């Protein structure tokens, strides 16, 4: 699970994670 967490943002940071994905794109 630790590896997955590094690959994709935790579900807790859904909002922040979305921004990260958009930035990557």
XYZ file of C-alpha atoms in Angstrom:
25
model
C 0.000 0.000 0.000
C 2.918 2.343 0.654
C 4.031 1.993 -2.959
C 0.538 2.750 -4.273
C 0.324 5.809 -2.033
C 3.463 7.215 -3.639
C 2.198 6.541 -7.166
C -1.188 8.168 -6.554
C -2.267 10.667 -3.886
C -4.163 9.303 -0.888
C -7.979 9.389 -1.072
C -7.943 11.849 1.819
C -6.297 14.466 -0.441
C -8.785 13.955 -3.265
C -9.007 17.679 -3.975
C -5.264 18.240 -3.825
C -4.667 14.997 -5.696
C -6.899 16.144 -8.554
C -4.788 19.275 -8.909
C -1.639 17.159 -9.003
C -3.036 14.981 -11.795
C -4.102 18.059 -13.786
C -0.670 19.611 -13.332
C 0.972 16.388 -14.541
C -1.186 16.437 -17.654
